[in-house]
Tab-separated table of C-alpha atoms and ligand atoms in Angstrom:
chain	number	residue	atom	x	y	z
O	1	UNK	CA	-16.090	9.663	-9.996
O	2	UNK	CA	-14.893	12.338	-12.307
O	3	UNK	CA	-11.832	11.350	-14.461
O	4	UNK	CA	-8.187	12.728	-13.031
O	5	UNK	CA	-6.472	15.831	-14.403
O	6	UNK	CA	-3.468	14.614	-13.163
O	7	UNK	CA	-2.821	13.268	-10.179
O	8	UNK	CA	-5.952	12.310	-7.436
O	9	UNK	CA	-4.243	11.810	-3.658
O	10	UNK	CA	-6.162	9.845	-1.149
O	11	UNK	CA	-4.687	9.868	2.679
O	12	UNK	CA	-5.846	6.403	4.328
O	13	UNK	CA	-3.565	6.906	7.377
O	14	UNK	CA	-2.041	10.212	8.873
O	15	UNK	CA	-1.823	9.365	12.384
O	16	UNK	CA	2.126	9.178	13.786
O	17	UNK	CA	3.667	5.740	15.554
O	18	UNK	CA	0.317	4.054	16.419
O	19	UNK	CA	-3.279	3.375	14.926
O	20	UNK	CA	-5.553	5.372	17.688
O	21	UNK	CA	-8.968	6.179	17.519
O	22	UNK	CA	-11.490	8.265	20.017
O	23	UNK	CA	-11.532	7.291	22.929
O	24	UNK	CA	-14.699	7.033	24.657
O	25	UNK	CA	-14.699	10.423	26.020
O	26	UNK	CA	-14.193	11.540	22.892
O	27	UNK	CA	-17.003	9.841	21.059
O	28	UNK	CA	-19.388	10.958	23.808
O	29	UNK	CA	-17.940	14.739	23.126
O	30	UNK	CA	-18.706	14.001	19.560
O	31	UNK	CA	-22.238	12.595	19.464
O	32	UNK	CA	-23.017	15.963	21.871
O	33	UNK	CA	-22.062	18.375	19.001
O	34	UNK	CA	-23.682	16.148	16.758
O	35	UNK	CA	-26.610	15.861	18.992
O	36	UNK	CA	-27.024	19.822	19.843
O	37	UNK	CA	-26.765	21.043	15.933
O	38	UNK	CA	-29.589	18.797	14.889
O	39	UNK	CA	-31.783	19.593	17.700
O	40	UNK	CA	-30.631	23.629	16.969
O	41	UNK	CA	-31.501	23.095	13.092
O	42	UNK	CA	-35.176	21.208	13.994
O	43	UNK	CA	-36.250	24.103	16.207
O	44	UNK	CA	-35.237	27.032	13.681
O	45	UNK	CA	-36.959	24.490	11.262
O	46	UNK	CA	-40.090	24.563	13.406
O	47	UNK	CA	-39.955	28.288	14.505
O	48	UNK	CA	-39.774	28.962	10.999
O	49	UNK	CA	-43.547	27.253	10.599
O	50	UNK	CA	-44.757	28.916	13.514
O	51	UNK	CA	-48.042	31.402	13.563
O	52	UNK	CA	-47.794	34.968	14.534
O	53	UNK	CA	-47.923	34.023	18.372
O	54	UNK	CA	-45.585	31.358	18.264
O	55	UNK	CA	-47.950	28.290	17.748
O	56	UNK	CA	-47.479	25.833	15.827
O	57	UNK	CA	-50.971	24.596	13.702
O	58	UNK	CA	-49.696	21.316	11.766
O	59	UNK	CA	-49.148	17.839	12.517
O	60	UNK	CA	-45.756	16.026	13.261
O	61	UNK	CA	-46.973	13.840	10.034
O	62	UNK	CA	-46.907	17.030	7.696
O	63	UNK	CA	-43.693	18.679	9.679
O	64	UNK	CA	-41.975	15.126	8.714
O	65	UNK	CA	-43.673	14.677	4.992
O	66	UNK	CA	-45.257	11.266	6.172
O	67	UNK	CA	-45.195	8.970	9.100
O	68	UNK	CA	-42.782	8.976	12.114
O	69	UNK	CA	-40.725	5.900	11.053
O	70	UNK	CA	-36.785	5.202	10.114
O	71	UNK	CA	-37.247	6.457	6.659
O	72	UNK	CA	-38.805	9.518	6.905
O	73	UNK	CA	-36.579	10.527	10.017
O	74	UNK	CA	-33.550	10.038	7.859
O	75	UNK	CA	-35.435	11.479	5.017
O	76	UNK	CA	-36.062	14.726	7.381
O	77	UNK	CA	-33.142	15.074	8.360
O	78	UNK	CA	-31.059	15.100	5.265
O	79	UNK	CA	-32.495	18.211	4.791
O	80	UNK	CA	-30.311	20.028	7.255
O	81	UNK	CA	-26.800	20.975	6.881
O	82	UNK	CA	-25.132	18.759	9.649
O	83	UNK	CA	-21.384	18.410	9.899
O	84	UNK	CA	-19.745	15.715	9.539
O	85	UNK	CA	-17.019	14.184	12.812
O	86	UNK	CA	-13.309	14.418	11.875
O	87	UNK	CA	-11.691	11.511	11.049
O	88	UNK	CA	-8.018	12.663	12.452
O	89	UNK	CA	-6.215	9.427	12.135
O	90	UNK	CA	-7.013	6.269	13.234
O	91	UNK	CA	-4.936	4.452	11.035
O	92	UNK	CA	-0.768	4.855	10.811
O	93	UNK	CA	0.794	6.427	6.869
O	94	UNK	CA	-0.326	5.292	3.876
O	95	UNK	CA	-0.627	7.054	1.014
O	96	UNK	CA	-2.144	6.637	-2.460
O	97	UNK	CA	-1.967	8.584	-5.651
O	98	UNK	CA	-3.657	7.625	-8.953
O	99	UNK	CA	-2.259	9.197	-11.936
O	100	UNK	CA	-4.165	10.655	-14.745
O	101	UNK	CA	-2.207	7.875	-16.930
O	102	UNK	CA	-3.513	4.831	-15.011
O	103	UNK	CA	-0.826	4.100	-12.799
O	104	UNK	CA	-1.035	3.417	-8.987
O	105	UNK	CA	1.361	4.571	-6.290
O	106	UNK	CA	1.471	3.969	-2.552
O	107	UNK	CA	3.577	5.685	-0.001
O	108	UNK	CA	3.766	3.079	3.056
O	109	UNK	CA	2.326	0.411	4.568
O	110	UNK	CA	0.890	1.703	7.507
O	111	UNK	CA	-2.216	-0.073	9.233
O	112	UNK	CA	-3.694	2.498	6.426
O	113	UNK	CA	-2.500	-0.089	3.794
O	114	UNK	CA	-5.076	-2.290	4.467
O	115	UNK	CA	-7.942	-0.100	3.490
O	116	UNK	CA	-5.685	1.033	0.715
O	117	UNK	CA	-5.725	-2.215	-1.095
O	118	UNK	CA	-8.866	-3.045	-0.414
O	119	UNK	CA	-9.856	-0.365	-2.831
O	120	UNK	CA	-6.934	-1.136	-5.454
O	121	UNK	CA	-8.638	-4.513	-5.203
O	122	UNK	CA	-12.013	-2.758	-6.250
O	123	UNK	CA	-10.605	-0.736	-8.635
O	124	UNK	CA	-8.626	-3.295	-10.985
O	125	UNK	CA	-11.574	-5.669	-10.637
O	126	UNK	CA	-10.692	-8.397	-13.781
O	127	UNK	CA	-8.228	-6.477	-15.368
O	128	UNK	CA	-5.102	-7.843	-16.655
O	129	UNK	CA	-2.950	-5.305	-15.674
O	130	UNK	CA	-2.277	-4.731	-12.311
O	131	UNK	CA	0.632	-3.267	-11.165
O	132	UNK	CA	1.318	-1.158	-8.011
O	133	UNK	CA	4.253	0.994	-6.900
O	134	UNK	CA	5.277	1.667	-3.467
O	135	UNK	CA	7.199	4.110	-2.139
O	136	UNK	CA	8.772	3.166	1.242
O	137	UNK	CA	9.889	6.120	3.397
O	138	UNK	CA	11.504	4.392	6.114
O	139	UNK	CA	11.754	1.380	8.509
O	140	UNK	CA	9.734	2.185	11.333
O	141	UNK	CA	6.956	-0.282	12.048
O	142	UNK	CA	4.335	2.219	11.552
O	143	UNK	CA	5.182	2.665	8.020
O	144	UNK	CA	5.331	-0.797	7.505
O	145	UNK	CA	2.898	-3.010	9.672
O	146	UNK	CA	-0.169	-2.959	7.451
O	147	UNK	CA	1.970	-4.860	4.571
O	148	UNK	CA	0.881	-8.457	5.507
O	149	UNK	CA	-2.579	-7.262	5.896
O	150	UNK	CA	-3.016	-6.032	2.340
O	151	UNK	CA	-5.600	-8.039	0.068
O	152	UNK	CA	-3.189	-6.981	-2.756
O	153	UNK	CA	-0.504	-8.928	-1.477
O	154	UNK	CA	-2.354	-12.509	-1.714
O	155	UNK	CA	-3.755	-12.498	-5.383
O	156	UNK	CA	-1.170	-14.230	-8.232
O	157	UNK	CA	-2.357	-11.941	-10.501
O	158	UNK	CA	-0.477	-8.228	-8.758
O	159	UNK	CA	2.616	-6.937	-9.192
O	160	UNK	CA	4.125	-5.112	-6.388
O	161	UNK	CA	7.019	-3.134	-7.067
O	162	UNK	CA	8.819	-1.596	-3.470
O	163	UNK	CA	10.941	1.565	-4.537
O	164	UNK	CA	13.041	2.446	-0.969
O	165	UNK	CA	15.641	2.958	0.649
O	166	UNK	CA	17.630	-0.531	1.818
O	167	UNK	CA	15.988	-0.413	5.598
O	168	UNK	CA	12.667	-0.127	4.138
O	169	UNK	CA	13.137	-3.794	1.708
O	170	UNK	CA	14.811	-5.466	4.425
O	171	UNK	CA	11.919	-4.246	7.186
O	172	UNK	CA	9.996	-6.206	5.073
O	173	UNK	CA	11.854	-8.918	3.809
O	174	UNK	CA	13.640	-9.883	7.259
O	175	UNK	CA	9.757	-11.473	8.079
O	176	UNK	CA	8.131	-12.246	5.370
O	177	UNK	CA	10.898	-13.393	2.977
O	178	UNK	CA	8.945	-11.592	-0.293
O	179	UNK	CA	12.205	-10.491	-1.898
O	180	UNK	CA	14.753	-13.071	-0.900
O	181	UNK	CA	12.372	-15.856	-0.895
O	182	UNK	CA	13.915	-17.106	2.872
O	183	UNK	CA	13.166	-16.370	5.785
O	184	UNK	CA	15.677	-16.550	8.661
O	185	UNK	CA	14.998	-19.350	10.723
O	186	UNK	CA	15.221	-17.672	14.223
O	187	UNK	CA	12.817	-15.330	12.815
O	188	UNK	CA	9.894	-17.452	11.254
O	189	UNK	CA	6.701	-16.781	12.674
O	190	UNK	CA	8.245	-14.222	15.209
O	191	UNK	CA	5.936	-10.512	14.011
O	192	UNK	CA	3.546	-12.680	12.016
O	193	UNK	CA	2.093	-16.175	10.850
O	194	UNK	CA	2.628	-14.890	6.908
O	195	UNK	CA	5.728	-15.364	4.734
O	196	UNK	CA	6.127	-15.448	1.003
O	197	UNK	CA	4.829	-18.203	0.633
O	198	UNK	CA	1.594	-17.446	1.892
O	199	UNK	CA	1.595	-14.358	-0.543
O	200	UNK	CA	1.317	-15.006	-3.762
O	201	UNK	CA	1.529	-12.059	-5.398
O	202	UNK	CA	4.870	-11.257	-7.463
O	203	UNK	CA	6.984	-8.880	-5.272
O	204	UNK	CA	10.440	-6.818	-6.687
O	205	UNK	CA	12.290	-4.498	-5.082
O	206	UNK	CA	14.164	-1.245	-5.877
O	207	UNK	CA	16.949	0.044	-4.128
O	208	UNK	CA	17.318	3.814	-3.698
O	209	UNK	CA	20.575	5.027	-2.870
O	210	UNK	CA	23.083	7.799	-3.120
O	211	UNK	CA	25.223	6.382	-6.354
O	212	UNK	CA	28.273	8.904	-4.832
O	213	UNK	CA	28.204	7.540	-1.174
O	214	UNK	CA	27.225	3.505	-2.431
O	215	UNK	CA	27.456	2.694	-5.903
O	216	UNK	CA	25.610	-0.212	-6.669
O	217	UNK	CA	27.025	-3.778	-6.022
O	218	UNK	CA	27.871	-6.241	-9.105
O	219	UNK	CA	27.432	-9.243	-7.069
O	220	UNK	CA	24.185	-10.323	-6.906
O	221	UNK	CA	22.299	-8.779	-3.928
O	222	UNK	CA	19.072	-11.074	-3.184
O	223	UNK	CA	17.851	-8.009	-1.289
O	224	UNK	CA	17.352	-6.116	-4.297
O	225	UNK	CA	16.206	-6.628	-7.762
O	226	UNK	CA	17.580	-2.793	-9.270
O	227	UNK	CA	19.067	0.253	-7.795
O	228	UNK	CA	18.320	3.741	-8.270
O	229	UNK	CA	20.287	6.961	-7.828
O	230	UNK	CA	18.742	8.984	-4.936
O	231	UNK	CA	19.813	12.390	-7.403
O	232	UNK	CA	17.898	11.254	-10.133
O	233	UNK	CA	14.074	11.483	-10.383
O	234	UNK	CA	12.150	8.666	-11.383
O	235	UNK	CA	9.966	8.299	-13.201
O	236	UNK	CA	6.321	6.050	-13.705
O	237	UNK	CA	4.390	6.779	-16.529
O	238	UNK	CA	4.125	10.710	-17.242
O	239	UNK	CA	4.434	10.967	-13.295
O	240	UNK	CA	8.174	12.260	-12.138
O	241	UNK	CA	9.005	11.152	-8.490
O	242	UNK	CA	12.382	12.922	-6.761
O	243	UNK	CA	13.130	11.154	-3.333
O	244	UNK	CA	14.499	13.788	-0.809
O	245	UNK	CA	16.487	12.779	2.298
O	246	UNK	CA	15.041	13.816	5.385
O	247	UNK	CA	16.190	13.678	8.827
O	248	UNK	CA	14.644	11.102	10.716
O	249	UNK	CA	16.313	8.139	13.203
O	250	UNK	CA	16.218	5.804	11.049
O	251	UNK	CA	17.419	7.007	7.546
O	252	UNK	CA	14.327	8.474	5.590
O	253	UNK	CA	12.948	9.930	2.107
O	254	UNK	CA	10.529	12.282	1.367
O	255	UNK	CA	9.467	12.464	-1.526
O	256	UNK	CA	8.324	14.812	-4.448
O	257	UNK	CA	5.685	14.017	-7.255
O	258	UNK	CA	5.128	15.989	-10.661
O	259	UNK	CA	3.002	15.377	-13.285
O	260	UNK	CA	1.389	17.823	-15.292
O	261	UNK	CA	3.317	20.754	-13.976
O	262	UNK	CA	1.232	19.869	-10.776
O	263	UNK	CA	3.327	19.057	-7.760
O	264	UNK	CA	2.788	17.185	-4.018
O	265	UNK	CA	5.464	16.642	-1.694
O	266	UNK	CA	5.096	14.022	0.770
O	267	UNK	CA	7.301	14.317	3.688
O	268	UNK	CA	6.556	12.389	7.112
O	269	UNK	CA	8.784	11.508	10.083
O	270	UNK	CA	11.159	14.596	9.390
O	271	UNK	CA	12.511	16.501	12.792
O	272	UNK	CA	13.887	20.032	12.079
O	273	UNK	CA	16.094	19.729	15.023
O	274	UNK	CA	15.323	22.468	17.556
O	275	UNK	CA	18.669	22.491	19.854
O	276	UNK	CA	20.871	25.133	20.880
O	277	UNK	CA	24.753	24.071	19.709
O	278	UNK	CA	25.299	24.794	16.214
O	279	UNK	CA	28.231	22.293	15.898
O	280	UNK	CA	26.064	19.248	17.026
O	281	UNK	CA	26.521	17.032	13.537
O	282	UNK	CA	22.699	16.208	14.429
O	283	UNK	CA	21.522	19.992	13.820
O	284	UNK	CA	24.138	19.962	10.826
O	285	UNK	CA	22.454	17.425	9.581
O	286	UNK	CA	18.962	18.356	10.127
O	287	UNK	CA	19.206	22.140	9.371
O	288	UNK	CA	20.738	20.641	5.559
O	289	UNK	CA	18.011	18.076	5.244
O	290	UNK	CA	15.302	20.958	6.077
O	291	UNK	CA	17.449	23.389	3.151
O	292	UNK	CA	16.816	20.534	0.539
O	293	UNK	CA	13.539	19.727	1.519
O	294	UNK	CA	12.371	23.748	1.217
O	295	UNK	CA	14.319	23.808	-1.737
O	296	UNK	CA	12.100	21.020	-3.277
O	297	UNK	CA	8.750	22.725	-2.071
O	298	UNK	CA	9.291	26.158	-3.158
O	299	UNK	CA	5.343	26.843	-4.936
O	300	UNK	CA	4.158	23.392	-4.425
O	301	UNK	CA	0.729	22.718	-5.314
O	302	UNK	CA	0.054	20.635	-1.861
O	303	UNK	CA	2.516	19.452	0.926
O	304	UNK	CA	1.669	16.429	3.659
O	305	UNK	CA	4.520	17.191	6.408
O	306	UNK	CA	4.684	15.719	9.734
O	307	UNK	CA	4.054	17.702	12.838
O	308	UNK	CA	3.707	15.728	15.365
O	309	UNK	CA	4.322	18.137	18.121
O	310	UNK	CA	3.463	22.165	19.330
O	311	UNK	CA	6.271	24.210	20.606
O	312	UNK	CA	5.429	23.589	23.929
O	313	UNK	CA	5.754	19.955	23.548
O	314	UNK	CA	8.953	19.376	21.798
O	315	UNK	CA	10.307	21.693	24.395
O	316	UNK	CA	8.961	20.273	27.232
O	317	UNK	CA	7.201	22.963	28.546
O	318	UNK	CA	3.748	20.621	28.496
O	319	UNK	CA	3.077	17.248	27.564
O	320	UNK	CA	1.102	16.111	25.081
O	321	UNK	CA	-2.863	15.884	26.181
O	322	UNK	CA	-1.490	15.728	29.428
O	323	UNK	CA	0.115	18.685	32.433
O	324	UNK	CA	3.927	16.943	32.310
O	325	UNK	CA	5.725	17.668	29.579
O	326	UNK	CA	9.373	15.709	28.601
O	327	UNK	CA	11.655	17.434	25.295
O	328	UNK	CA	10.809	15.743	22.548
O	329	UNK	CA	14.108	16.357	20.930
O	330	UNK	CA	15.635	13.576	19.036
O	331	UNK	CA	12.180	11.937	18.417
O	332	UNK	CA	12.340	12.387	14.797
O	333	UNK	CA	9.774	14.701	14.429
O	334	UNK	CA	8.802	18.168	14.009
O	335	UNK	CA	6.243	20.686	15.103
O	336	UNK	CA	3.323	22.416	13.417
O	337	UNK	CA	5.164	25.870	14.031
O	338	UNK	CA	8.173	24.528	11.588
O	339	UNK	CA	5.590	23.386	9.178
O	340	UNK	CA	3.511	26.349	8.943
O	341	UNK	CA	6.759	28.242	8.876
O	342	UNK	CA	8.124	26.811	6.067
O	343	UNK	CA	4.791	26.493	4.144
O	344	UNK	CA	5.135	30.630	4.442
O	345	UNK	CA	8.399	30.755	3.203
O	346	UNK	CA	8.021	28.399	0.246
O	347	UNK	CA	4.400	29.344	-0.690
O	348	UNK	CA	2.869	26.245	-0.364
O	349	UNK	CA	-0.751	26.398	-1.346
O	350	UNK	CA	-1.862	23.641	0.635
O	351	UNK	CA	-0.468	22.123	3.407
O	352	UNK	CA	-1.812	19.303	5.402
O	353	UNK	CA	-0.124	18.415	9.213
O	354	UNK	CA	0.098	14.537	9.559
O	355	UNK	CA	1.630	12.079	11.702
O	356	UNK	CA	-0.288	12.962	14.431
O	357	UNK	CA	0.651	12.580	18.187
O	358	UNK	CA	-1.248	9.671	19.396
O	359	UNK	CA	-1.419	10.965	23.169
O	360	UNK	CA	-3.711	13.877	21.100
O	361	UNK	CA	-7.114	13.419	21.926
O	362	UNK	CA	-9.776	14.831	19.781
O	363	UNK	CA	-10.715	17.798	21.061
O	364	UNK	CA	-7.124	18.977	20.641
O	365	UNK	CA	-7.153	18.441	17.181
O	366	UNK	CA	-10.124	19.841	16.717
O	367	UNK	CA	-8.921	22.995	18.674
O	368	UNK	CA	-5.516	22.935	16.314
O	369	UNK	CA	-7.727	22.842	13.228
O	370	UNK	CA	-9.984	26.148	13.912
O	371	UNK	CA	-6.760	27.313	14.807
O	372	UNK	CA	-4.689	26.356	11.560
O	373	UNK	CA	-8.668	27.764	9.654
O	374	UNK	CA	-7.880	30.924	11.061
O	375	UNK	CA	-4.016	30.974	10.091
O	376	UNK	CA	-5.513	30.155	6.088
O	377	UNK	CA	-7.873	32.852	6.176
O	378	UNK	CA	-4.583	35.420	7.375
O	379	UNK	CA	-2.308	34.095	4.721
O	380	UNK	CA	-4.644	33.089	2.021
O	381	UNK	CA	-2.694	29.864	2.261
O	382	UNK	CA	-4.697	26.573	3.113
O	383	UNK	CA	-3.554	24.715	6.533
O	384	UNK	CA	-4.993	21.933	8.119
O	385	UNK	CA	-4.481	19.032	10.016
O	386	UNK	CA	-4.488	15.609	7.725
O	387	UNK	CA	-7.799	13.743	8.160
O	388	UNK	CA	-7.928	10.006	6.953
O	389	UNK	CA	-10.599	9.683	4.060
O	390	UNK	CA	-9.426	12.942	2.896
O	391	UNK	CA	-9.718	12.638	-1.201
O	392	UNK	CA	-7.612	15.742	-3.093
O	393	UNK	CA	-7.112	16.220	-6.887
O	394	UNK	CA	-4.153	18.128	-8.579
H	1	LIG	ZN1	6.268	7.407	11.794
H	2	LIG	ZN1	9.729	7.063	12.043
């Protein structure tokens, strides 16, 4: 792979509250597009060797370039341009972002994770080194299941350093114990057979929090190992990292990443609230947590935003993949109208659409994608829906 200018994003999980892949329907949908493009490029390939009245005077041996086995099929096909299926999903967040300096960061623990540190596991092979930084955006089990999963988190020689907000260490501690070293009793083995114990790899934990609301506690807090201002930026390496609070039901960050002048905001599980009384401290709230979060993305090189929902949905005019709709207000989430909105307004060169619905089947997404392909060639602004195995380099 070619070396990183500054910062190289990979997306192992975009898909929104649980890992879903196609269904069967779907898969059967799939291998027919698949299915009708190869058999459209083999008979332009063979009407292209055709005589003047449409015969054809060669063998299937000399169409193929030897015999009709495995290798040669593959071999003869390679030579067409066939697309590959979307990968919309499947697992839940997780984020990773090499820097051009060496260091590793992950946003969340999805089910994502484990693929995630799979290849962190590849990468470091014997080196001494090896230190990883998460980013925790919120509680929610979808942002955090894939954590006792993670090769990375049973090898002596890793150090993982969690940077979130308190929900986010004690979603993960109140199981496993990796911070406080205990586990509550009533709780052992309750969400999964693992606990620190079982994990050997050296855990610490950083709390992010507003300094003016909570300063930090001088007693000692066996939650947390340091505390950080949610103001200040932070920074790893040459790489500076501004959490942003979001609105969310459960409290969450967003959160914005620099280096090199390049920038990436990351921003899932965020609901710009859509409801009609101004004074409702909820739509306070989430109109001044949209404000900040524009304010942060004004000429961004690439945004990830959740939108989970259309219009329609959140308004409960249809359901998602399915006639009956129900508001989705209050769900924590937004919809791809409010993202591509605010892409507009703040410039955004590249916006992907994550945390996707899992009641979406694939066709739908598909559908929303030629749909968001037309909206980039209008704006000259890229849009599209977050695929998992999507590699992008800033
Ligand atoms: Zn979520
Ligand atoms: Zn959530």
């Amino acid at each position: 792979m070619s070396s990183i200018e500054n910062l190289r994003i990979h997306f192992y999980g975009v898909q929104g509250s649980s890992s879903v892949f196609p269904s069967r329907g779907d898969r059967v949908a799939m291998r027919e597009d698949a299915d009708v493009e190869l058999l459209r490029q083999l008979f332009s390939d063979l009407e292209s060797r055709a005589g003047e009245q449409g015969t054809l005077d060669t063998s299937v041996e000399e169409i193929l370039g030897g015999p009709v086995d495995r290798k040669t099929l593959l071999a003869y096909r390679e030579r067409f341009d066939l697309p590959e299926p979307p990968i919309y999903g499947g697992w839940t967040t997780c984020c990773r972002i090499e820097t051009a300096d060496g260091f590793d960061i992950v946003i969340d623990c999805g089910s994502g994770f484990r693929n995630c540190a799979r290849d962190l596991m590849a990468k470091w092979g014997d080196r001494e080194e090896r230190d990883l930084y998460i980013l925790g955006t919120h509680s929610h089990y979808d942002h955090t299941e894939g954590f006792d999963q993670a090769v990375v988190c049973f090898d002596p020689r890793n150090r993982i350093h969690v940077i979130a907000n308190r929900r986010y260490l004690r979603a993960l501690d109140q199981h496993l114990g990796i911070f406080s070293r205990q586990v509550e009793v009533s709780l052992k083995g309750v969400m999964t057979p693992l606990s620190y114990r079982k994990m050997p790899a050296r855990f610490d934990s950083c709390e992010i929090r507003d300094f003016d609301l909570k300063p930090p506690r001088p007693d000692h807090d066996p939650l947390v190992g340091r505390y950080h201002d949610l103001n200040e930026p932070l920074n790893i390496g040459a790489t500076s990292i501004q959490p942003i609070e979001v609105f969310h039901p459960s409290p969450c960050l967003a959160y914005r990443i620099e280096h090199g002048g390049k920038v990436f905001v990351f921003c899932t599980d965020h609901e710009l609230r859509r409801g009609d009384d101004p004074e409702d401290p909820r739509q306070v709230a989430s109109l001044e947590a949209e404000e900040r979060l524009r304010a942060h993305c004004m000429d961004i090189d690439i945004l990830y935003r959740d939108g989970q929902f259309l219009e329609i949905e959140y308004d409960g005019h249809q359901g998602v993949d399915a006639p009956r709709g129900m508001s989705r207000m209050d769900w924590g989430h937004s919809t791809m109208e409010d993202v591509l909105a605010m892409a507009e307004a703040c410039r955004v060169k590249r916006s992907f659409i994550g945390h996707h619905d899992p009641n979406r089947n694939w066709a739908h997404r598909q559908w929303i994608d030629q749909i968001l392909a037309r909206k980039s060639e209008q704006t000259g602004l890229r849009f599209q829906l977050a695929r998992a195995e999507t590699v992008v380099d800033l």
